[in-house]
mmCIF file of C-alpha atoms and ligand atoms in Angstrom:
data_model
loop_
_atom_site.group_PDB
_atom_site.id
_atom_site.type_symbol
_atom_site.label_atom_id
_atom_site.label_comp_id
_atom_site.label_asym_id
_atom_site.label_seq_id
_atom_site.Cartn_x
_atom_site.Cartn_y
_atom_site.Cartn_z
ATOM 1 C CA MET A 580 62.103 154.473 248.143
ATOM 2 C CA PRO A 581 59.088 156.467 249.336
ATOM 3 C CA GLU A 582 56.227 154.139 250.244
ATOM 4 C CA GLY A 583 52.534 154.628 249.529
ATOM 5 C CA HIS A 584 51.845 156.823 252.561
ATOM 6 C CA SER A 585 54.272 159.440 251.195
ATOM 7 C CA ILE A 586 52.703 159.378 247.745
ATOM 8 C CA HIS A 587 49.260 159.978 249.259
ATOM 9 C CA ARG A 588 50.749 162.915 251.123
ATOM 10 C CA HIS A 589 52.275 164.232 247.894
ATOM 11 C CA ALA A 590 48.812 164.049 246.281
ATOM 12 C CA GLN A 591 47.311 166.071 249.145
ATOM 13 C CA LEU A 592 50.056 168.677 248.959
ATOM 14 C CA LEU A 593 49.946 169.089 245.176
ATOM 15 C CA THR A 594 46.155 169.403 245.341
ATOM 16 C CA SER A 595 46.434 172.019 248.044
ATOM 17 C CA LEU A 596 49.024 174.034 246.134
ATOM 18 C CA PHE A 597 47.797 173.803 242.557
ATOM 19 C CA MET A 598 44.163 172.746 242.251
ATOM 20 C CA GLY A 599 42.280 175.443 240.365
ATOM 21 C CA GLN A 600 45.438 177.433 239.586
ATOM 22 C CA PRO A 601 46.584 177.720 235.982
ATOM 23 C CA VAL A 602 50.158 176.433 235.888
ATOM 24 C CA ARG A 603 53.244 176.762 233.780
ATOM 25 C CA VAL A 604 54.907 173.423 233.105
ATOM 26 C CA SER A 605 58.324 172.895 231.581
ATOM 27 C CA SER A 606 61.063 170.292 231.446
ATOM 28 C CA PRO A 607 64.450 171.940 232.033
ATOM 29 C CA GLN A 608 66.105 168.550 231.488
ATOM 30 C CA GLY A 609 64.168 168.092 228.259
ATOM 31 C CA ARG A 610 63.060 164.500 228.757
ATOM 32 C CA PHE A 611 59.500 165.568 229.567
ATOM 33 C CA ALA A 612 59.357 168.397 227.024
ATOM 34 C CA THR A 613 56.470 166.957 224.996
ATOM 35 C CA GLY A 614 54.360 166.215 228.072
ATOM 36 C CA ALA A 615 55.135 169.590 229.603
ATOM 37 C CA ALA A 616 54.006 171.360 226.423
ATOM 38 C CA ILE A 617 50.651 169.570 226.684
ATOM 39 C CA LEU A 618 50.083 170.540 230.318
ATOM 40 C CA ASN A 619 51.479 174.078 230.126
ATOM 41 C CA GLY A 620 48.696 176.609 230.724
ATOM 42 C CA GLU A 621 46.222 173.999 231.943
ATOM 43 C CA VAL A 622 44.615 173.718 235.368
ATOM 44 C CA PRO A 623 45.294 170.828 237.754
ATOM 45 C CA GLY A 624 42.399 169.156 239.530
ATOM 46 C CA ARG A 625 42.510 166.881 242.552
ATOM 47 C CA ALA A 626 45.599 164.662 242.582
ATOM 48 C CA ALA A 627 45.234 161.043 243.621
ATOM 49 C CA ALA A 628 47.566 158.269 244.693
ATOM 50 C CA TRP A 629 47.230 154.550 244.185
ATOM 51 C CA GLY A 630 50.046 152.686 245.852
ATOM 52 C CA LYS A 631 53.257 154.318 244.696
ATOM 53 C CA HIS A 632 51.638 155.894 241.638
ATOM 54 C CA LEU A 633 50.546 159.531 241.524
ATOM 55 C CA PHE A 634 47.893 160.786 239.113
ATOM 56 C CA VAL A 635 47.003 164.447 238.521
ATOM 57 C CA PRO A 636 44.131 165.438 236.193
ATOM 58 C CA PHE A 637 44.628 168.568 234.085
ATOM 59 C CA TYR A 638 41.757 170.641 232.685
ATOM 60 C CA PRO A 639 41.852 173.180 229.866
ATOM 61 C CA LEU A 640 41.791 176.784 231.085
ATOM 62 C CA ASN A 641 38.484 177.376 229.319
ATOM 63 C CA VAL A 642 36.720 174.422 230.951
ATOM 64 C CA SER A 643 33.208 175.273 232.102
ATOM 65 C CA ASP A 644 32.708 176.824 235.526
ATOM 66 C CA ASP A 645 30.262 174.034 236.238
ATOM 67 C CA VAL A 646 33.093 171.539 236.400
ATOM 68 C CA ASP A 647 34.090 170.654 239.938
ATOM 69 C CA LEU A 648 37.840 170.172 239.743
ATOM 70 C CA GLY A 649 37.805 168.271 242.998
ATOM 71 C CA ALA A 650 35.263 165.728 241.854
ATOM 72 C CA THR A 651 37.433 163.650 239.556
ATOM 73 C CA ARG A 652 38.208 160.300 241.080
ATOM 74 C CA ILE A 653 40.273 157.405 239.951
ATOM 75 C CA GLY A 654 38.748 153.980 240.263
ATOM 76 C CA ARG A 655 38.848 150.422 238.991
ATOM 77 C CA SER A 656 36.435 150.773 236.075
ATOM 78 C CA PRO A 657 37.195 152.893 232.999
ATOM 79 C CA ALA A 658 33.871 154.647 233.550
ATOM 80 C CA ALA A 659 35.053 155.923 236.911
ATOM 81 C CA VAL A 660 38.156 157.517 235.479
ATOM 82 C CA GLY A 661 38.258 161.116 234.393
ATOM 83 C CA THR A 662 34.528 161.585 234.442
ATOM 84 C CA SER A 663 33.157 164.394 236.540
ATOM 85 C CA PRO A 664 29.489 164.595 237.539
ATOM 86 C CA VAL A 665 28.910 167.024 234.663
ATOM 87 C CA ASP A 666 30.548 164.711 232.180
ATOM 88 C CA ALA A 667 33.517 166.931 231.451
ATOM 89 C CA PRO A 668 36.488 164.620 231.582
ATOM 90 C CA ALA A 669 39.990 165.772 232.344
ATOM 91 C CA ALA A 670 41.609 164.834 229.059
ATOM 92 C CA HIS A 671 45.156 164.845 230.381
ATOM 93 C CA TRP A 672 46.532 163.007 233.364
ATOM 94 C CA LEU A 673 50.010 163.458 234.707
ATOM 95 C CA HIS A 674 51.292 160.064 235.861
ATOM 96 C CA ILE A 675 54.313 159.886 238.120
ATOM 97 C CA HIS A 676 56.187 157.038 239.770
ATOM 98 C CA LEU A 677 59.183 158.183 241.801
ATOM 99 C CA GLY A 678 60.987 154.848 241.757
ATOM 100 C CA LEU A 679 64.216 154.762 243.741
ATOM 101 C CA TYR A 680 65.558 158.195 242.900
ATOM 102 C CA GLY A 681 62.563 160.397 242.243
ATOM 103 C CA ARG A 682 62.253 163.491 244.434
ATOM 104 C CA TRP A 683 59.909 166.441 244.717
ATOM 105 C CA ARG A 684 60.948 169.833 245.894
ATOM 106 C CA LEU A 685 58.423 172.539 246.744
ATOM 107 C CA GLY A 686 58.785 176.272 247.097
ATOM 108 C CA GLY A 687 56.873 179.522 247.099
ATOM 109 C CA PRO A 688 54.587 181.354 249.533
ATOM 110 C CA GLY A 689 51.822 178.801 248.992
ATOM 111 C CA THR A 690 53.808 176.221 250.937
ATOM 112 C CA ALA A 691 53.642 178.275 254.150
ATOM 113 C CA GLY A 692 52.145 176.204 256.934
ATOM 114 C CA LEU A 693 52.266 172.939 255.040
ATOM 115 C CA THR A 694 53.526 169.939 256.960
ATOM 116 C CA GLY A 695 54.364 166.370 256.188
ATOM 117 C CA ALA A 696 56.441 164.412 253.720
ATOM 118 C CA GLY A 697 59.480 166.415 254.685
ATOM 119 C CA ILE A 698 57.934 169.795 253.999
ATOM 120 C CA THR A 699 58.864 171.535 257.221
ATOM 121 C CA GLU A 700 61.415 169.182 258.670
ATOM 122 C CA ALA A 701 64.507 167.424 257.553
ATOM 123 C CA PRO A 702 63.032 163.971 257.172
ATOM 124 C CA THR A 703 64.931 161.092 258.723
ATOM 125 C CA GLU A 704 63.639 158.739 256.080
ATOM 126 C CA ASP A 705 63.303 159.394 252.395
ATOM 127 C CA SER A 706 59.796 160.692 251.938
ATOM 128 C CA GLY A 707 60.537 161.789 248.385
ATOM 129 C CA MET A 708 59.617 165.411 248.981
ATOM 130 C CA SER A 709 61.286 168.405 250.518
ATOM 131 C CA GLY A 710 60.294 171.995 251.016
ATOM 132 C CA PRO A 711 62.046 175.251 251.657
ATOM 133 C CA ARG A 712 64.071 175.714 254.805
ATOM 134 C CA ARG A 713 62.064 177.254 257.595
ATOM 135 C CA GLY A 714 62.851 179.713 260.343
ATOM 136 C CA ALA A 715 62.784 178.891 264.023
ATOM 137 C CA SER A 716 59.012 178.956 264.329
ATOM 138 C CA GLY A 717 58.556 176.411 261.577
ATOM 139 C CA THR A 718 61.093 174.138 263.194
ATOM 140 C CA LYS A 719 59.320 174.349 266.497
ATOM 141 C CA ALA A 720 55.899 173.661 265.056
ATOM 142 C CA ASP A 721 57.326 170.710 263.269
ATOM 143 C CA ALA A 722 58.910 169.265 266.357
ATOM 144 C CA GLY A 723 55.469 169.300 267.956
ATOM 145 C CA ASN A 724 54.072 167.540 264.952
ATOM 146 C CA ALA A 725 56.675 164.817 265.063
ATOM 147 C CA ARG A 726 56.034 164.304 268.757
ATOM 148 C CA SER A 727 52.317 163.919 268.369
ATOM 149 C CA GLY A 728 53.028 161.244 265.757
ATOM 150 C CA ARG A 729 55.207 159.437 268.267
ATOM 151 C CA LEU A 730 52.510 159.441 270.857
ATOM 152 C CA GLY A 731 50.303 157.510 268.505
ATOM 153 C CA VAL A 732 47.500 160.026 268.082
ATOM 154 C CA GLY A 733 44.460 158.307 266.602
ATOM 155 C CA ALA A 734 44.436 157.997 262.844
ATOM 156 C CA ASP A 735 41.278 160.010 262.333
ATOM 157 C CA SER A 736 42.238 163.014 264.405
ATOM 158 C CA GLU A 737 45.665 163.098 262.835
ATOM 159 C CA VAL A 738 44.372 162.927 259.293
ATOM 160 C CA GLN A 739 41.780 165.544 260.060
ATOM 161 C CA ARG A 740 44.302 167.898 261.572
ATOM 162 C CA ALA A 741 46.570 167.487 258.596
ATOM 163 C CA ASP A 742 43.712 168.204 256.237
ATOM 164 C CA LEU A 743 42.977 171.375 258.149
ATOM 165 C CA SER A 744 46.560 172.526 257.999
ATOM 166 C CA VAL A 745 46.616 171.958 254.258
ATOM 167 C CA ALA A 746 43.268 173.591 253.629
ATOM 168 C CA ASP A 747 44.288 176.692 255.552
ATOM 169 C CA PRO A 748 43.510 179.608 253.300
ATOM 170 C CA ALA A 749 46.866 180.836 252.155
ATOM 171 C CA ALA A 750 46.655 184.132 250.294
ATOM 172 C CA ASN A 751 43.890 184.563 247.706
ATOM 173 C CA ARG A 752 42.784 180.987 247.254
ATOM 174 C CA PRO A 753 40.105 180.432 244.667
ATOM 175 C CA LYS A 754 36.917 178.735 245.741
ATOM 176 C CA PHE A 755 37.736 175.059 246.142
ATOM 177 C CA GLY A 756 36.959 173.315 242.905
ATOM 178 C CA SER A 757 36.842 176.401 240.694
ATOM 179 C CA ILE A 758 39.444 177.929 238.421
ATOM 180 C CA ASN A 759 41.256 181.104 239.327
ATOM 181 C CA ARG A 760 41.561 182.569 235.856
ATOM 182 C CA ASP A 761 43.001 185.834 237.164
ATOM 183 C CA ASN A 762 46.203 184.054 238.061
ATOM 184 C CA THR A 763 47.487 183.748 234.546
ATOM 185 C CA THR A 764 49.477 186.954 234.682
ATOM 186 C CA ASP A 765 53.022 187.193 235.942
ATOM 187 C CA LEU A 766 53.814 183.604 235.094
ATOM 188 C CA GLU A 767 56.562 184.246 232.633
ATOM 189 C CA GLY A 768 59.275 183.005 234.918
ATOM 190 C CA SER A 769 59.368 181.234 238.237
ATOM 191 C CA LYS A 770 61.477 182.849 240.911
ATOM 192 C CA LEU A 771 60.119 180.384 243.433
ATOM 193 C CA LEU A 772 62.485 177.505 242.686
ATOM 194 C CA THR A 773 65.623 177.301 240.608
ATOM 195 C CA PRO A 774 65.604 174.246 238.373
ATOM 196 C CA THR A 775 68.691 172.092 237.970
ATOM 197 C CA PRO A 776 69.901 170.401 234.758
ATOM 198 C CA THR A 777 68.251 167.182 235.987
ATOM 199 C CA THR A 778 64.837 168.724 236.671
ATOM 200 C CA ARG A 779 62.435 166.521 234.713
ATOM 201 C CA MET A 780 59.474 168.768 235.401
ATOM 202 C CA LEU A 781 59.002 172.250 236.795
ATOM 203 C CA MET A 782 55.431 173.288 237.543
ATOM 204 C CA TYR A 783 54.448 176.610 239.031
ATOM 205 C CA SER A 784 51.615 178.964 239.616
ATOM 206 C CA GLU A 785 52.016 182.463 240.999
ATOM 207 C CA ARG A 786 52.092 181.157 244.565
ATOM 208 C CA ALA A 787 53.863 177.826 244.484
ATOM 209 C CA ALA A 788 56.353 175.790 242.507
ATOM 210 C CA ALA A 789 57.067 172.073 242.376
ATOM 211 C CA MET A 790 60.169 170.545 240.928
ATOM 212 C CA LEU A 791 60.575 166.865 240.103
ATOM 213 C CA THR A 792 63.899 165.087 239.599
ATOM 214 C CA GLY A 793 64.791 161.479 238.893
ATOM 215 C CA PRO A 794 61.371 159.816 238.563
ATOM 216 C CA THR A 795 60.996 156.382 236.981
ATOM 217 C CA ARG A 796 57.804 157.535 235.259
ATOM 218 C CA CYS A 797 56.703 161.047 234.366
ATOM 219 C CA GLU A 798 54.247 161.076 231.498
ATOM 220 C CA VAL A 799 50.962 162.461 230.250
ATOM 221 C CA ILE A 800 48.359 159.747 229.780
ATOM 222 C CA SER A 801 44.695 159.470 228.834
ATOM 223 C CA PRO A 802 41.826 158.529 231.149
ATOM 224 C CA ALA A 803 41.826 155.048 229.604
ATOM 225 C CA GLU A 804 45.528 154.698 230.358
ATOM 226 C CA VAL A 805 44.912 155.700 233.963
ATOM 227 C CA ALA A 806 42.422 152.844 234.159
ATOM 228 C CA GLU A 807 44.992 150.487 232.620
ATOM 229 C CA ALA A 808 47.665 151.501 235.109
ATOM 230 C CA VAL A 809 45.302 151.077 238.039
ATOM 231 C CA ALA A 810 44.101 147.691 236.782
ATOM 232 C CA LYS A 811 47.627 146.330 237.169
ATOM 233 C CA LEU A 812 47.763 147.355 240.815
ATOM 234 C CA GLY A 813 46.456 145.498 243.816
ATOM 235 C CA PRO A 814 44.284 147.180 246.434
ATOM 236 C CA ASP A 815 45.880 150.121 248.255
ATOM 237 C CA PRO A 816 45.606 149.868 252.062
ATOM 238 C CA VAL A 817 45.510 153.679 252.418
ATOM 239 C CA ARG A 818 42.496 153.815 250.092
ATOM 240 C CA ASN A 819 41.010 150.684 251.740
ATOM 241 C CA GLU A 820 37.935 150.630 249.548
ATOM 242 C CA PRO A 821 35.046 148.194 250.048
ATOM 243 C CA GLY A 822 36.126 144.690 249.037
ATOM 244 C CA ASP A 823 39.853 145.499 249.130
ATOM 245 C CA ARG A 824 40.512 143.370 252.219
ATOM 246 C CA GLU A 825 38.962 140.343 250.527
ATOM 247 C CA ARG A 826 40.835 141.079 247.280
ATOM 248 C CA PHE A 827 44.119 141.069 249.170
ATOM 249 C CA ILE A 828 43.385 137.838 251.052
ATOM 250 C CA GLU A 829 42.250 136.064 247.906
ATOM 251 C CA ALA A 830 45.288 137.160 245.866
ATOM 252 C CA ALA A 831 47.740 136.287 248.649
ATOM 253 C CA ARG A 832 46.223 132.827 249.192
ATOM 254 C CA LYS A 833 46.934 131.929 245.575
ATOM 255 C CA ARG A 834 50.670 132.418 245.967
ATOM 256 C CA ARG A 835 53.244 129.953 247.271
ATOM 257 C CA VAL A 836 56.078 132.454 247.619
ATOM 258 C CA PRO A 837 56.930 133.816 251.079
ATOM 259 C CA VAL A 838 54.308 136.182 252.453
ATOM 260 C CA GLY A 839 57.103 138.719 252.977
ATOM 261 C CA GLN A 840 57.510 138.813 249.216
ATOM 262 C CA ILE A 841 53.761 139.158 248.661
ATOM 263 C CA VAL A 842 53.586 142.322 250.761
ATOM 264 C CA MET A 843 56.082 143.945 248.371
ATOM 265 C CA ASP A 844 54.236 142.731 245.250
ATOM 266 C CA GLN A 845 52.365 145.804 244.002
ATOM 267 C CA ALA A 846 49.952 143.603 242.035
ATOM 268 C CA VAL A 847 48.811 141.998 245.307
ATOM 269 C CA VAL A 848 48.908 145.036 247.576
ATOM 270 C CA ALA A 849 49.852 148.509 246.290
ATOM 271 C CA GLY A 850 51.854 150.884 248.449
ATOM 272 C CA PRO A 851 53.855 149.018 251.094
ATOM 273 C CA GLY A 852 57.624 149.114 250.769
ATOM 274 C CA ASN A 853 60.371 147.729 252.924
ATOM 275 C CA ILE A 854 59.474 149.531 256.152
ATOM 276 C CA TYR A 855 55.762 148.708 256.322
ATOM 277 C CA ARG A 856 56.481 145.175 255.055
ATOM 278 C CA ALA A 857 58.841 144.471 257.937
ATOM 279 C CA GLU A 858 56.896 146.335 260.577
ATOM 280 C CA CYS A 859 53.355 145.130 259.879
ATOM 281 C CA LEU A 860 54.461 141.479 259.614
ATOM 282 C CA TRP A 861 56.145 141.897 262.984
ATOM 283 C CA ARG A 862 53.135 143.672 264.481
ATOM 284 C CA THR A 863 50.833 140.853 263.393
ATOM 285 C CA GLY A 864 53.344 138.137 264.369
ATOM 286 C CA ILE A 865 53.568 136.587 260.908
ATOM 287 C CA ASP A 866 56.808 134.885 259.799
ATOM 288 C CA PRO A 867 57.688 136.607 256.504
ATOM 289 C CA LEU A 868 59.237 133.396 255.165
ATOM 290 C CA ARG A 869 56.001 131.403 255.528
ATOM 291 C CA PRO A 870 54.461 130.685 252.118
ATOM 292 C CA ALA A 871 51.554 133.080 251.554
ATOM 293 C CA ASN A 872 49.119 130.229 250.861
ATOM 294 C CA ARG A 873 49.981 128.756 254.278
ATOM 295 C CA VAL A 874 48.954 131.888 256.169
ATOM 296 C CA SER A 875 45.339 131.658 257.356
ATOM 297 C CA LYS A 876 42.696 134.006 255.978
ATOM 298 C CA ALA A 877 42.198 135.420 259.457
ATOM 299 C CA ARG A 878 45.884 136.309 259.818
ATOM 300 C CA LEU A 879 46.040 137.799 256.312
ATOM 301 C CA GLY A 880 42.980 139.848 257.221
ATOM 302 C CA ARG A 881 44.714 141.149 260.326
ATOM 303 C CA LEU A 882 47.779 141.964 258.223
ATOM 304 C CA TRP A 883 45.632 143.970 255.783
ATOM 305 C CA ASP A 884 43.949 145.820 258.643
ATOM 306 C CA ASP A 885 47.295 146.654 260.189
ATOM 307 C CA LEU A 886 48.761 147.887 256.890
ATOM 308 C CA ALA A 887 45.652 150.027 256.374
ATOM 309 C CA GLU A 888 45.795 151.559 259.830
ATOM 310 C CA GLU A 889 49.533 152.112 260.018
ATOM 311 C CA MET A 890 49.979 153.460 256.502
ATOM 312 C CA ARG A 891 47.020 155.791 256.872
ATOM 313 C CA ARG A 892 48.500 157.070 260.097
ATOM 314 C CA GLY A 893 51.755 157.787 258.246
ATOM 315 C CA VAL A 894 50.115 159.958 255.570
ATOM 316 C CA PRO A 895 50.106 163.336 257.410
ATOM 317 C CA THR A 896 53.838 163.222 258.122
ATOM 318 C CA GLY A 897 55.028 160.977 255.309
ATOM 319 C CA ILE A 898 57.000 159.163 257.977
ATOM 320 C CA ALA A 899 56.391 155.628 259.208
ATOM 321 C CA THR A 900 56.091 155.354 262.982
ATOM 322 C CA THR A 901 55.085 151.790 263.622
ATOM 323 C CA ILE A 902 56.491 150.676 266.969
ATOM 324 C CA PRO A 903 53.706 150.179 269.540
ATOM 325 C CA ASP A 904 53.893 152.603 272.469
ATOM 326 C CA GLU A 905 54.551 149.876 275.010
ATOM 327 C CA TYR A 906 57.733 148.838 273.187
ATOM 328 C CA ARG A 907 59.077 152.294 272.562
ATOM 329 C CA PRO A 908 62.629 152.485 273.935
ATOM 330 C CA ASP A 909 63.262 154.814 276.884
ATOM 331 C CA GLN A 910 66.518 155.890 275.354
ATOM 332 C CA SER A 911 67.323 156.511 271.731
ATOM 333 C CA VAL A 912 70.065 154.552 270.035
ATOM 334 C CA GLU A 913 72.767 157.153 269.854
ATOM 335 C CA GLY A 914 73.012 158.719 266.430
ATOM 336 C CA ASP A 915 70.148 156.671 265.070
ATOM 337 C CA GLU A 916 66.910 158.183 266.369
ATOM 338 C CA GLU A 917 65.094 156.615 263.433
ATOM 339 C CA LEU A 918 65.206 153.354 265.371
ATOM 340 C CA ASP A 919 62.807 154.858 267.934
ATOM 341 C CA ARG A 920 60.040 154.674 265.370
ATOM 342 C CA VAL A 921 60.352 151.067 264.231
ATOM 343 C CA ALA A 922 60.375 147.601 265.804
ATOM 344 C CA VAL A 923 62.444 145.455 263.412
ATOM 345 C CA TYR A 924 63.296 147.557 260.338
ATOM 346 C CA HIS A 925 67.076 148.212 260.347
ATOM 347 C CA ARG A 926 67.284 146.612 263.806
ATOM 348 C CA ASP A 927 69.069 143.415 262.795
ATOM 349 C CA GLY A 928 71.516 142.195 265.399
ATOM 350 C CA ARG A 929 69.568 143.913 268.201
ATOM 351 C CA PRO A 930 67.236 142.142 270.632
ATOM 352 C CA CYS A 931 63.570 142.136 269.612
ATOM 353 C CA VAL A 932 61.702 144.693 271.732
ATOM 354 C CA ARG A 933 58.879 142.173 272.220
ATOM 355 C CA CYS A 934 60.631 138.839 272.903
ATOM 356 C CA GLY A 935 64.382 139.493 273.138
ATOM 357 C CA THR A 936 65.357 137.223 270.237
ATOM 358 C CA THR A 937 67.967 138.721 267.934
ATOM 359 C CA VAL A 938 66.338 140.441 264.950
ATOM 360 C CA ARG A 939 67.538 139.021 261.635
ATOM 361 C CA MET A 940 68.080 140.360 258.148
ATOM 362 C CA GLU A 941 68.079 138.371 254.940
ATOM 363 C CA VAL A 942 67.874 139.384 251.308
ATOM 364 C CA LEU A 943 64.571 138.214 249.842
ATOM 365 C CA ALA A 944 63.881 138.799 246.153
ATOM 366 C CA GLY A 945 66.579 141.458 246.061
ATOM 367 C CA ARG A 946 65.344 143.486 249.037
ATOM 368 C CA LYS A 947 66.463 143.378 252.650
ATOM 369 C CA LEU A 948 63.965 141.688 254.890
ATOM 370 C CA TYR A 949 63.994 142.309 258.657
ATOM 371 C CA TRP A 950 62.139 140.073 261.090
ATOM 372 C CA CYS A 951 62.231 138.416 264.498
ATOM 373 C CA PRO A 952 62.434 134.612 264.339
ATOM 374 C CA GLY A 953 61.328 134.458 267.978
ATOM 375 C CA CYS A 954 57.840 135.958 267.823
ATOM 376 C CA GLN A 955 56.895 135.794 264.155
ATOM 377 C CA ARG A 956 55.409 132.408 263.268
HETATM 378 ZN ZN1 ZN B 2304 60.456 138.938 268.793
#
């Protein structure tokens, strides 16, 4: 299942492709027909992620030019949801949760130059999004990208570079935050992507198309319902807003279940899945089976900080690369290069790269948990 870093990347990509562009929306499968009819002909604003949830505001085509489509933010209070500085709320929000089987596919000239979340490479983990196949040059550029991720480029520079690559002016972009009303012609049919019978949603402008299959949630909701959905979620380490660290520590300290279970509980911390759970507990040396209320505040704080840093670093590529440089193996495990990027995830039965103890796997609350009993206390 794609973890929170991928969903944040999806939000960036959808914003880059569709913000300010009137879109056609349909549901070839039919299960989203009512929602698609509401959004069809409207204009997406800035998409946002909170944990594994994706929210996209949609504005009517005739919304005032004074409205800054990029200004809408989601937040904890109902007042912060759907309200732009000029008090012109986006009435419709597309809410998507990919779940286990949800996948995006992107196509069209607007995707040229986009990277991350599987857009220009065949991802070796399920990022939940794929793009069109590229020629040799795209492959090469992507290889460079993957390498720089491996070398542990600082989070800020990496995020910044990714933002630049996304913001690159592809052909005739409207001014950021304004509506390109000229783009309503030639939208009678999308030749950019061919939907399948299971396509829940097809969305396209004249320059890009996005196709969604298999999501757990795909619905149109109101600003108040966005607030409700967010209220059920714990703090998101990628967002890492003021007070989030304390919120996480406080919530975790109230629970007696294993801390490894807490890190997967979206009401306590929103976004981490199985990879970041295993990796960040290993990185901070915390035994995942220790009851959460028996982990000190200081250690929980370090765990939050590590989740925030590592997940944020994974956003540009949509791929988790969490093994510290000093433990990176000299030689790849044959046929399983994915193992070069992680310390304990999927490494059960192998010696821990830090202490040599055999990495273990156990099923905890229905999900496989990987950890090293030697150096996680
Ligand atoms: Zn170890």
